[in-house]
Short mmCIF file of C-alpha atoms in Angstrom, two decimals:
data_model
loop_
_atom_site.label_atom_id
_atom_site.label_comp_id
_atom_site.label_asym_id
_atom_site.label_seq_id
_atom_site.Cartn_x
_atom_site.Cartn_y
_atom_site.Cartn_z
CA MET A 16 -9.91 -121.34 -45.44
CA ALA A 17 -8.02 -122.53 -42.45
CA LEU A 18 -5.84 -124.87 -44.75
CA LEU A 19 -5.32 -122.00 -47.27
CA VAL A 20 -4.03 -119.62 -44.44
CA ILE A 21 -1.65 -122.28 -43.05
CA ALA A 22 -0.38 -123.47 -46.53
CA SER A 23 0.19 -120.08 -47.66
CA CYS A 24 2.39 -119.48 -44.54
CA GLN A 25 4.36 -122.59 -45.28
CA LEU A 26 4.72 -121.63 -49.06
CA MET A 27 6.15 -118.25 -47.89
CA VAL A 28 8.67 -119.82 -45.56
CA VAL A 29 9.70 -122.72 -47.96
CA LEU A 30 9.66 -120.45 -51.03
CA ASP A 31 12.09 -117.87 -49.56
CA ILE A 32 15.00 -120.62 -49.49
CA THR A 33 14.87 -120.72 -53.33
CA ILE A 34 13.55 -117.48 -54.32
CA VAL A 35 16.62 -116.04 -53.01
CA ASN A 36 18.61 -118.86 -54.95
CA ILE A 37 17.53 -117.50 -58.37
CA ALA A 38 18.89 -114.13 -57.35
CA LEU A 39 22.35 -115.51 -56.07
CA PRO A 40 24.24 -114.40 -59.15
CA ASP A 41 22.90 -110.81 -59.01
CA ILE A 42 23.52 -110.78 -55.03
CA GLN A 43 26.97 -112.08 -55.89
CA ARG A 44 27.85 -109.29 -58.08
CA SER A 45 26.00 -106.55 -56.10
CA LEU A 46 27.48 -107.26 -52.59
CA ASP A 47 30.75 -109.11 -53.77
CA PHE A 48 30.35 -112.60 -52.57
CA SER A 49 32.84 -115.39 -53.71
CA THR A 50 31.16 -118.61 -55.00
CA THR A 51 31.71 -120.58 -51.72
CA SER A 52 30.77 -117.81 -49.30
CA LEU A 53 27.61 -117.24 -51.48
CA SER A 54 26.12 -120.31 -49.84
CA TRP A 55 25.89 -118.41 -46.52
CA VAL A 56 23.01 -116.37 -48.13
CA VAL A 57 21.18 -119.68 -48.05
CA ASN A 58 22.62 -121.09 -44.92
CA ALA A 59 22.20 -118.06 -42.75
CA TYR A 60 18.49 -118.61 -43.17
CA THR A 61 18.28 -122.36 -42.94
CA LEU A 62 20.60 -122.69 -40.02
CA THR A 63 18.72 -120.35 -37.73
CA PHE A 64 15.44 -121.77 -39.01
CA GLY A 65 16.49 -125.30 -38.57
CA GLY A 66 18.30 -124.63 -35.15
CA LEU A 67 15.53 -122.91 -33.56
CA LEU A 68 12.53 -124.97 -35.08
CA LEU A 69 12.30 -127.15 -31.96
CA LEU A 70 12.12 -123.92 -29.82
CA GLY A 71 9.57 -122.56 -32.14
CA GLY A 72 7.44 -125.58 -31.89
CA ARG A 73 7.68 -125.54 -28.08
CA THR A 74 6.50 -121.75 -28.09
CA GLY A 75 3.23 -122.88 -29.79
CA ASP A 76 2.63 -125.77 -27.54
CA ILE A 77 3.12 -123.53 -24.36
CA LEU A 78 1.74 -120.15 -25.52
CA GLY A 79 -0.93 -121.11 -28.18
CA ARG A 80 -0.26 -122.16 -31.57
CA ARG A 81 -2.27 -119.52 -33.41
CA ARG A 82 -0.77 -116.62 -31.38
CA MET A 83 2.86 -117.91 -31.95
CA PHE A 84 1.97 -118.45 -35.79
CA ILE A 85 1.18 -114.91 -36.02
CA VAL A 86 4.02 -113.71 -34.25
CA GLY A 87 6.49 -115.91 -36.38
CA VAL A 88 4.80 -114.29 -39.63
CA LEU A 89 5.21 -110.76 -38.36
CA LEU A 90 8.97 -111.42 -37.58
CA PHE A 91 9.56 -112.90 -40.80
CA VAL A 92 7.86 -109.89 -42.54
CA LEU A 93 10.14 -107.45 -40.65
CA ALA A 94 13.30 -109.46 -41.30
CA SER A 95 12.46 -109.54 -45.07
CA LEU A 96 12.05 -105.68 -45.21
CA LEU A 97 15.46 -105.41 -43.49
CA GLY A 98 16.93 -107.97 -45.97
CA GLY A 99 15.62 -105.96 -48.94
CA LEU A 100 17.32 -102.88 -47.63
CA SER A 101 20.75 -104.50 -47.03
CA GLN A 102 23.85 -102.48 -48.42
CA ASN A 103 26.51 -105.02 -47.57
CA GLU A 104 27.21 -108.71 -47.05
CA ALA A 105 26.87 -108.55 -43.34
CA GLN A 106 23.48 -106.81 -43.14
CA LEU A 107 22.14 -109.22 -45.71
CA LEU A 108 23.44 -112.33 -43.64
CA ALA A 109 22.06 -110.86 -40.38
CA ALA A 110 18.64 -110.29 -41.92
CA ARG A 111 18.57 -113.83 -43.48
CA ALA A 112 19.31 -115.20 -39.98
CA PHE A 113 16.43 -113.10 -38.50
CA GLN A 114 14.25 -114.36 -41.30
CA GLY A 115 15.11 -118.02 -40.00
CA VAL A 116 14.01 -116.90 -36.50
CA GLY A 117 10.42 -115.95 -37.75
CA GLY A 118 10.42 -119.08 -39.84
CA ALA A 119 11.27 -121.27 -37.02
CA ILE A 120 8.24 -119.94 -35.05
CA ALA A 121 5.70 -120.08 -37.97
CA SER A 122 6.45 -123.18 -39.69
CA PRO A 123 6.34 -125.86 -36.91
CA THR A 124 3.05 -124.12 -35.29
CA SER A 125 1.47 -124.44 -38.90
CA LEU A 126 2.16 -128.19 -39.22
CA ALA A 127 0.91 -128.65 -35.62
CA LEU A 128 -2.30 -126.66 -36.38
CA ILE A 129 -3.07 -129.02 -39.42
CA SER A 130 -2.72 -132.08 -36.83
CA THR A 131 -5.19 -130.33 -34.34
CA THR A 132 -7.58 -128.88 -37.07
CA PHE A 133 -8.35 -131.69 -39.45
CA ARG A 134 -9.81 -135.30 -38.36
CA GLU A 135 -7.43 -138.15 -38.64
CA GLY A 136 -8.06 -140.38 -41.51
CA PRO A 137 -8.68 -139.23 -45.17
CA GLU A 138 -9.42 -135.66 -44.25
CA ARG A 139 -6.06 -135.01 -42.65
CA ASN A 140 -4.31 -137.04 -45.31
CA ARG A 141 -5.75 -134.51 -47.90
CA ALA A 142 -4.47 -131.76 -45.60
CA PHE A 143 -0.95 -133.14 -45.26
CA GLY A 144 -0.94 -133.94 -49.00
CA VAL A 145 -1.52 -130.18 -49.60
CA PHE A 146 0.88 -129.11 -46.93
CA ALA A 147 3.68 -131.59 -48.18
CA ALA A 148 3.05 -130.54 -51.80
CA VAL A 149 3.60 -127.00 -50.83
CA SER A 150 6.61 -127.76 -48.96
CA ALA A 151 8.32 -129.63 -51.52
CA GLY A 152 6.96 -127.59 -54.67
CA GLY A 153 7.48 -124.46 -52.99
CA GLY A 154 11.13 -124.43 -53.93
CA ALA A 155 10.35 -124.54 -57.64
CA ILE A 156 7.79 -121.79 -57.29
CA GLY A 157 10.09 -119.55 -55.62
CA LEU A 158 12.60 -120.02 -58.43
CA LEU A 159 9.92 -118.85 -60.84
CA ALA A 160 8.83 -115.97 -58.75
CA GLY A 161 12.49 -114.99 -58.03
CA GLY A 162 13.23 -115.09 -61.88
CA ILE A 163 10.24 -112.64 -62.63
CA LEU A 164 11.30 -110.34 -59.83
CA VAL A 165 15.00 -110.09 -60.67
CA GLU A 166 14.37 -109.92 -64.33
CA TYR A 167 11.91 -107.10 -64.05
CA LEU A 168 12.88 -105.37 -60.78
CA ASN A 169 16.09 -106.36 -58.97
CA TRP A 170 17.26 -108.90 -56.36
CA ARG A 171 15.97 -106.87 -53.32
CA TRP A 172 12.28 -107.74 -54.37
CA VAL A 173 12.76 -111.44 -53.75
CA LEU A 174 12.88 -110.23 -50.25
CA PHE A 175 10.28 -107.33 -50.36
CA VAL A 176 7.68 -109.60 -51.85
CA ASN A 177 7.31 -111.43 -48.44
CA VAL A 178 5.99 -108.26 -46.78
CA PRO A 179 2.36 -107.84 -48.25
CA ILE A 180 1.97 -111.64 -48.35
CA GLY A 181 3.14 -112.01 -44.71
CA LEU A 182 0.76 -109.12 -43.61
CA LEU A 183 -2.25 -110.80 -45.28
CA ILE A 184 -1.45 -114.08 -43.59
CA ALA A 185 -1.25 -112.38 -40.19
CA ALA A 186 -4.44 -110.64 -40.67
CA ALA A 187 -6.45 -113.65 -41.99
CA ALA A 188 -5.16 -116.06 -39.17
CA PRO A 189 -7.43 -114.77 -36.23
CA ARG A 190 -10.49 -115.22 -38.59
CA TRP A 191 -9.90 -118.62 -39.70
CA ILE A 192 -7.91 -120.52 -37.44
CA ARG A 193 -8.88 -121.49 -33.83
CA GLU A 194 -6.55 -121.00 -31.00
CA SER A 195 -5.08 -124.28 -29.35
CA GLU A 196 -5.12 -125.21 -25.79
CA ARG A 197 -1.91 -124.06 -23.91
CA HIS A 198 0.03 -126.81 -22.33
CA PRO A 199 2.34 -125.94 -19.15
CA GLY A 200 5.98 -126.07 -19.49
CA HIS A 201 9.31 -124.24 -19.95
CA PHE A 202 11.58 -123.15 -22.69
CA ASP A 203 14.87 -125.09 -23.23
CA ILE A 204 16.86 -121.96 -24.14
CA ALA A 205 20.25 -123.68 -23.31
CA GLY A 206 19.28 -126.39 -25.69
CA ALA A 207 18.06 -124.31 -28.53
CA LEU A 208 21.30 -122.23 -28.33
CA THR A 209 23.81 -125.15 -28.20
CA SER A 210 22.09 -126.76 -31.13
CA THR A 211 22.07 -123.73 -33.24
CA VAL A 212 25.56 -122.71 -32.31
CA GLY A 213 26.83 -126.25 -32.79
CA MET A 214 25.36 -126.61 -36.33
CA VAL A 215 26.76 -123.13 -37.41
CA LEU A 216 30.27 -124.23 -36.32
CA LEU A 217 29.90 -127.47 -38.20
CA VAL A 218 28.72 -126.03 -41.44
CA TYR A 219 31.30 -123.17 -41.12
CA GLY A 220 34.15 -125.90 -40.82
CA PHE A 221 33.12 -127.51 -44.08
CA ILE A 222 32.64 -124.14 -46.02
CA ARG A 223 36.05 -122.99 -44.71
CA ALA A 224 37.55 -126.27 -45.77
CA ALA A 225 36.44 -125.58 -49.20
CA GLN A 226 37.91 -122.21 -49.26
CA GLU A 227 41.29 -122.77 -47.09
CA GLY A 228 41.67 -126.59 -46.96
CA TRP A 229 41.29 -129.22 -44.36
CA ARG A 230 44.58 -128.42 -42.62
CA ASP A 231 43.50 -124.83 -42.13
CA ALA A 232 43.62 -123.87 -38.28
CA TYR A 233 40.19 -122.23 -38.33
CA THR A 234 38.67 -125.34 -40.14
CA LEU A 235 39.99 -127.75 -37.49
CA GLY A 236 39.19 -125.33 -34.74
CA SER A 237 35.58 -124.94 -36.07
CA PHE A 238 35.17 -128.79 -36.15
CA GLY A 239 36.55 -129.29 -32.73
CA ALA A 240 34.21 -126.56 -31.31
CA ALA A 241 31.24 -128.10 -32.96
CA VAL A 242 31.97 -131.48 -31.52
CA VAL A 243 32.17 -129.87 -27.94
CA VAL A 244 29.01 -127.65 -28.45
CA LEU A 245 26.93 -130.52 -29.79
CA THR A 246 28.05 -132.94 -27.12
CA ALA A 247 26.85 -130.39 -24.62
CA PHE A 248 23.46 -130.18 -26.25
CA VAL A 249 23.06 -133.92 -25.98
CA LEU A 250 24.01 -133.73 -22.30
CA ILE A 251 21.62 -130.86 -21.74
CA GLU A 252 18.81 -132.53 -23.49
CA ARG A 253 19.33 -135.84 -21.59
CA ARG A 254 19.09 -134.00 -18.16
CA SER A 255 16.37 -131.61 -18.94
CA ARG A 256 13.05 -132.24 -17.67
CA GLN A 257 11.29 -130.51 -20.88
CA PRO A 258 14.06 -130.83 -23.46
CA ILE A 259 13.70 -128.96 -26.83
CA THR A 260 14.51 -132.28 -28.59
CA PRO A 261 12.49 -135.03 -26.87
CA LEU A 262 14.86 -137.76 -27.32
CA HIS A 263 12.13 -140.28 -26.68
CA MET A 264 10.75 -139.46 -30.22
CA PHE A 265 13.86 -141.43 -31.37
CA ALA A 266 12.73 -144.48 -29.57
CA ASP A 267 9.90 -145.40 -32.14
CA ARG A 268 11.65 -146.99 -34.92
CA ASN A 269 9.50 -145.72 -37.68
CA ARG A 270 9.92 -142.07 -36.52
CA ALA A 271 13.67 -142.32 -35.96
CA GLY A 272 13.95 -143.69 -39.48
CA THR A 273 11.77 -141.01 -41.02
CA TYR A 274 13.97 -138.15 -39.46
CA GLY A 275 17.13 -139.82 -40.89
CA ILE A 276 15.59 -140.26 -44.51
CA MET A 277 14.55 -136.26 -44.19
CA LEU A 278 18.06 -135.47 -43.30
CA CYS A 279 19.53 -137.26 -46.19
CA LEU A 280 16.83 -135.92 -48.82
CA ALA A 281 16.87 -132.46 -47.72
CA ALA A 282 20.74 -132.48 -48.32
CA ALA A 283 19.95 -133.49 -51.77
CA ILE A 284 17.12 -131.10 -52.68
CA PHE A 285 19.02 -127.99 -51.30
CA GLY A 286 22.05 -129.16 -53.29
CA MET A 287 19.98 -129.69 -56.56
CA PHE A 288 18.37 -126.32 -56.47
CA PHE A 289 21.73 -124.28 -55.53
CA PHE A 290 23.82 -125.92 -57.94
CA LEU A 291 21.43 -126.03 -61.00
CA THR A 292 20.46 -122.43 -60.42
CA LEU A 293 24.34 -121.54 -60.90
CA PHE A 294 24.78 -123.83 -63.91
CA VAL A 295 21.51 -122.80 -66.11
CA GLN A 296 22.35 -119.15 -65.57
CA ASN A 297 26.39 -119.05 -65.83
CA VAL A 298 26.98 -122.12 -68.16
CA LEU A 299 23.62 -122.22 -70.12
CA ASP A 300 23.30 -118.51 -70.01
CA PHE A 301 19.67 -118.41 -68.92
CA SER A 302 18.31 -115.30 -67.70
CA PRO A 303 16.85 -115.21 -64.13
CA LEU A 304 13.38 -115.25 -65.60
CA GLN A 305 14.32 -118.19 -68.17
CA ALA A 306 15.85 -120.03 -65.05
CA GLY A 307 12.79 -119.65 -63.14
CA PHE A 308 10.62 -121.06 -65.90
CA ALA A 309 13.17 -123.86 -66.17
CA PHE A 310 12.27 -125.10 -62.85
CA LEU A 311 8.59 -124.71 -63.16
CA PRO A 312 8.03 -128.35 -64.21
CA VAL A 313 9.48 -129.52 -60.87
CA SER A 314 6.30 -128.15 -59.04
CA ALA A 315 3.92 -129.98 -61.33
CA VAL A 316 5.68 -133.38 -60.91
CA ILE A 317 6.01 -132.71 -57.43
CA ALA A 318 2.29 -132.27 -57.00
CA VAL A 319 1.78 -135.57 -59.06
CA GLY A 320 3.86 -137.56 -56.72
CA ALA A 321 2.38 -136.17 -53.66
CA GLY A 322 -1.13 -136.76 -55.08
CA LEU A 323 -0.19 -140.38 -55.83
CA ALA A 324 1.00 -140.76 -52.24
CA SER A 325 -1.71 -139.33 -50.69
CA ARG A 326 -4.39 -141.35 -52.60
CA PHE A 327 -2.57 -144.78 -52.13
CA LEU A 328 -1.13 -144.44 -48.54
CA PRO A 329 -4.12 -145.95 -46.79
CA VAL A 330 -3.86 -148.96 -49.10
CA TYR A 331 0.00 -149.65 -49.11
CA GLY A 332 1.25 -147.71 -46.30
CA PRO A 333 4.09 -145.14 -46.45
CA LYS A 334 7.14 -147.62 -46.76
CA PRO A 335 6.66 -148.32 -50.49
CA PHE A 336 6.73 -144.62 -51.18
CA MET A 337 9.60 -143.87 -49.16
CA VAL A 338 11.70 -146.64 -50.86
CA VAL A 339 10.56 -145.79 -54.41
CA GLY A 340 10.74 -141.99 -53.89
CA ALA A 341 14.29 -142.23 -52.59
CA ILE A 342 15.42 -144.57 -55.54
CA LEU A 343 13.89 -142.00 -58.04
CA ALA A 344 15.58 -139.17 -56.52
CA ALA A 345 18.93 -140.91 -56.54
CA ALA A 346 18.30 -141.87 -60.13
CA GLY A 347 17.68 -138.31 -61.17
CA LEU A 348 20.65 -137.05 -59.34
CA ALA A 349 22.91 -139.76 -60.86
CA TRP A 350 21.78 -138.60 -64.31
CA LEU A 351 22.60 -135.11 -63.39
CA THR A 352 26.17 -136.01 -62.81
CA LEU A 353 26.68 -136.33 -66.68
CA THR A 354 26.28 -132.61 -67.28
CA ASP A 355 29.11 -130.84 -69.13
CA ILE A 356 29.81 -127.63 -70.95
CA HIS A 357 28.09 -129.05 -74.07
CA SER A 358 24.80 -129.96 -72.17
CA THR A 359 21.50 -128.41 -72.93
CA TYR A 360 18.46 -127.90 -70.74
CA ALA A 361 16.19 -130.37 -72.66
CA GLY A 362 18.62 -133.12 -73.25
CA SER A 363 20.49 -133.04 -69.81
CA VAL A 364 18.73 -131.16 -67.17
CA LEU A 365 14.88 -131.57 -67.64
CA GLY A 366 14.62 -135.46 -67.72
CA PRO A 367 16.57 -135.94 -64.50
CA MET A 368 15.05 -132.88 -62.61
CA LEU A 369 11.67 -134.52 -63.34
CA VAL A 370 12.50 -138.04 -62.14
CA PHE A 371 13.98 -136.42 -58.95
CA SER A 372 10.84 -134.27 -58.44
CA LEU A 373 8.53 -137.36 -58.77
CA GLY A 374 10.36 -139.10 -56.19
CA MET A 375 10.48 -136.03 -53.72
CA GLY A 376 6.69 -135.71 -53.93
CA MET A 377 6.19 -139.14 -52.89
CA GLU A 378 8.61 -138.78 -50.14
CA PHE A 379 7.44 -135.68 -48.31
CA VAL A 380 3.75 -136.80 -47.85
CA SER A 381 4.89 -140.27 -46.70
CA LEU A 382 7.47 -138.64 -44.26
CA THR A 383 5.10 -135.89 -43.03
CA LEU A 384 2.44 -138.56 -42.01
CA MET A 385 4.88 -141.07 -40.29
CA ALA A 386 6.53 -138.33 -38.40
CA LEU A 387 3.41 -137.31 -36.79
CA SER A 388 1.66 -140.58 -36.63
CA ASP A 389 0.36 -141.65 -33.08
CA VAL A 390 1.94 -138.52 -31.44
CA PRO A 391 0.12 -137.31 -28.18
CA VAL A 392 -1.56 -133.85 -28.96
CA GLN A 393 0.64 -131.86 -26.43
CA GLU A 394 3.66 -132.93 -28.30
CA THR A 395 2.53 -132.35 -31.89
CA GLY A 396 4.53 -129.15 -32.00
CA ALA A 397 7.64 -130.86 -30.83
CA ALA A 398 7.05 -133.62 -33.47
CA SER A 399 6.54 -131.16 -36.29
CA GLY A 400 9.29 -129.01 -35.21
CA LEU A 401 11.79 -132.01 -35.22
CA LEU A 402 10.79 -132.96 -38.64
CA ASN A 403 11.23 -129.51 -40.10
CA ALA A 404 14.36 -129.23 -38.05
CA THR A 405 15.93 -132.31 -39.71
CA GLN A 406 14.87 -130.90 -43.09
CA GLN A 407 16.56 -127.49 -42.55
CA VAL A 408 19.70 -128.85 -40.71
CA GLY A 409 19.98 -131.56 -43.16
CA GLY A 410 19.64 -129.16 -45.94
CA SER A 411 22.11 -126.84 -44.54
CA LEU A 412 24.82 -129.45 -43.46
CA GLY A 413 24.42 -131.21 -46.80
CA LEU A 414 24.75 -128.03 -48.77
CA SER A 415 27.98 -127.17 -46.78
CA ILE A 416 29.27 -130.75 -47.71
CA LEU A 417 28.34 -130.43 -51.40
CA VAL A 418 29.97 -126.86 -51.49
CA THR A 419 33.10 -128.45 -50.07
CA THR A 420 32.96 -131.11 -52.74
CA PHE A 421 32.26 -128.49 -55.36
CA GLY A 422 35.24 -126.50 -54.14
CA THR A 423 37.71 -129.26 -54.17
CA ALA A 424 36.72 -130.52 -57.59
CA SER A 425 36.71 -126.78 -58.96
CA SER A 426 40.28 -126.18 -57.58
CA ASN A 427 41.46 -129.40 -59.34
CA GLU A 428 39.84 -128.23 -62.40
CA THR A 429 41.51 -124.97 -62.09
CA GLU A 430 44.93 -126.42 -61.81
CA LYS A 431 44.42 -127.76 -65.43
CA PHE A 432 43.91 -124.25 -66.68
CA PHE A 433 47.33 -123.26 -65.50
CA GLU A 434 48.78 -126.45 -67.16
CA GLN A 435 47.00 -126.10 -70.48
CA ALA A 436 45.74 -122.51 -70.96
CA THR A 437 47.23 -120.56 -73.81
CA PRO A 438 49.39 -117.62 -73.14
CA VAL A 439 46.64 -115.20 -74.24
CA GLU A 440 44.37 -117.04 -71.75
CA GLN A 441 47.02 -116.72 -68.99
CA ARG A 442 47.41 -112.86 -69.72
CA PHE A 443 43.60 -112.47 -69.39
CA PHE A 444 43.49 -114.13 -66.07
CA GLN A 445 46.58 -112.01 -64.83
CA ARG A 446 44.94 -109.00 -65.83
CA THR A 447 41.48 -109.55 -64.61
CA GLY A 448 41.63 -112.17 -62.07
CA GLN A 449 38.95 -114.16 -63.80
CA LEU A 450 39.15 -117.22 -65.94
CA PRO A 451 38.26 -117.06 -69.51
CA GLY A 452 34.75 -117.98 -70.41
CA LYS A 453 35.37 -121.58 -71.64
CA TRP A 454 37.47 -122.39 -68.77
CA ALA A 455 34.97 -120.79 -66.08
CA ASP A 456 32.34 -122.90 -67.54
CA GLN A 457 34.45 -125.93 -67.39
CA VAL A 458 35.39 -125.34 -63.66
CA LEU A 459 31.89 -124.65 -62.59
CA THR A 460 30.48 -127.75 -64.29
CA ALA A 461 33.26 -129.87 -62.83
CA GLY A 462 32.32 -128.83 -59.43
CA VAL A 463 28.61 -129.26 -59.99
CA SER A 464 29.00 -132.61 -61.31
CA ALA A 465 31.04 -133.81 -58.33
CA ALA A 466 28.60 -132.31 -56.07
CA PHE A 467 25.59 -134.30 -57.64
CA ILE A 468 27.79 -137.50 -57.15
CA VAL A 469 27.67 -136.79 -53.35
CA ALA A 470 23.99 -135.77 -53.62
CA ALA A 471 22.95 -139.12 -55.23
CA ILE A 472 24.83 -140.89 -52.48
CA PHE A 473 22.76 -139.11 -49.91
CA THR A 474 19.56 -140.28 -51.54
CA ALA A 475 20.84 -143.82 -51.83
CA VAL A 476 21.37 -143.81 -48.10
CA ALA A 477 17.65 -142.58 -47.69
CA ALA A 478 16.63 -145.56 -49.56
CA LEU A 479 18.57 -148.00 -47.47
CA ILE A 480 17.24 -146.37 -44.19
CA ALA A 481 13.74 -146.87 -45.55
CA VAL A 482 14.14 -150.43 -46.52
CA LEU A 483 15.78 -151.42 -43.22
CA ALA A 484 14.06 -149.23 -40.66
CA ILE A 485 10.62 -148.51 -41.67
CA GLN A 486 7.65 -151.15 -40.63
CA VAL A 487 4.14 -150.45 -41.39
CA ARG A 488 1.90 -151.92 -38.71
CA PRO A 489 -1.89 -152.76 -38.99
CA SER A 490 -2.73 -149.83 -36.66
CA ASP A 491 -0.83 -147.50 -39.02
CA LEU A 492 -2.98 -148.39 -41.98
CA GLU A 493 -6.15 -148.22 -39.65
CA ARG A 494 -5.28 -144.57 -38.79
CA LEU A 495 -4.52 -143.65 -42.32
CA GLN A 496 -8.09 -145.14 -43.32
CA GLY A 497 -9.79 -143.15 -40.65
CA ASN A 498 -10.42 -146.19 -38.55
CA GLY A 499 -8.05 -145.51 -35.74
CA GLY A 500 -10.28 -143.58 -33.54
CA GLY A 501 -10.82 -139.82 -33.30
CA MET A 502 -8.55 -137.00 -33.66
CA PRO A 503 -6.90 -134.94 -30.79
CA SER A 504 -8.97 -132.08 -29.71
CA PRO A 505 -8.58 -128.87 -31.86
CA GLN A 506 -8.69 -126.90 -28.57
#
């Protein structure tokens, strides 16, 4: 029951990234977003989520993990309610950022609760397998749930649905989850603020470049400010007695490699869901419900990959699954670059999506176990927060880079319209400001294919890091087999 409560919270938090994705076309029409600015509906959530995860994990260590788990869930519920009531672009983005604050508290404390609730070895491996499958598969589940809600209600219900679920989780937590011991310490507010602001500036720079070009003054100013703020963040962390980002975590070769792999893979998976959602609805003309069902096989295949990894990790260690998983993900994304306006779901989307999903299922279990392997109990919150932070920050930063790639390729394709369009098509554009249907699909497809090329490069880099950085020691296999001593005290 404790695992059910914890996994339900993680599902709600992760699901919220993609349940909104399926509603993006409706949100765009309702609140008048542009295609490039539409990514802020995702990034407003993931940036505050990723930027504050480390602080959220620290709150659990200091104030009690169960207590902060409940606080995070309730904040998430309130923000979801406000988001569903939004009447304009600014209100929705503010609510999404507020959701990120709640998620940043709930998610790392839930992962830390697994570390202190389940015995090291097969029992914890299975718990991490469930948690990782939920984390990776929740994205596809969110697309299906979002499709149903948008089809039969409207886009606001992709946010309202969190309210009853979150209230049930908050009510069940005191009954089934034991409170953890509090560890003395203080909060690194300066580190949390500089990391979050720095990443927001960096992501804004990429998205601004997609809209206004690389020579735009605000683009260059945003990048410059990001460098200054992120440099200040590193200096603050080096001098702090209890930094929000324990830099010594990166001293372990395996853990540092794990964070690097997660950074790259998160960029790829965020991009895949974002751009495929637009492609199947705008080019293949799927309804929101059809789009949701189109992504349903992803969850099943991710569960298969996670199950395989959980079963054989004690025998082979995590490295083979990290390498093979990243290679499969890269192959799936490379296959998706072949999509065009004549593509079909069965012929061009389903196959590569399943290959990608199998690889990601293997990856998430392996990465989760490696990141928290041999971490002192008082630092499990920080370690889990750092893993989640690299996932969310990598996703936000990667998505902004992919959106920039999309914008550049789309602009180049739009220029062909002005060179090759018929007089009738030219007049249609002058009258409506919209590209004719065939050209609109062509421009979108060209941008999506270019984005998948960059996403495939991200996953190839992840495979390279796994080959060069990860080392499996005999002590690691002993812990995975349950022979490495007892688990930390759940108190």
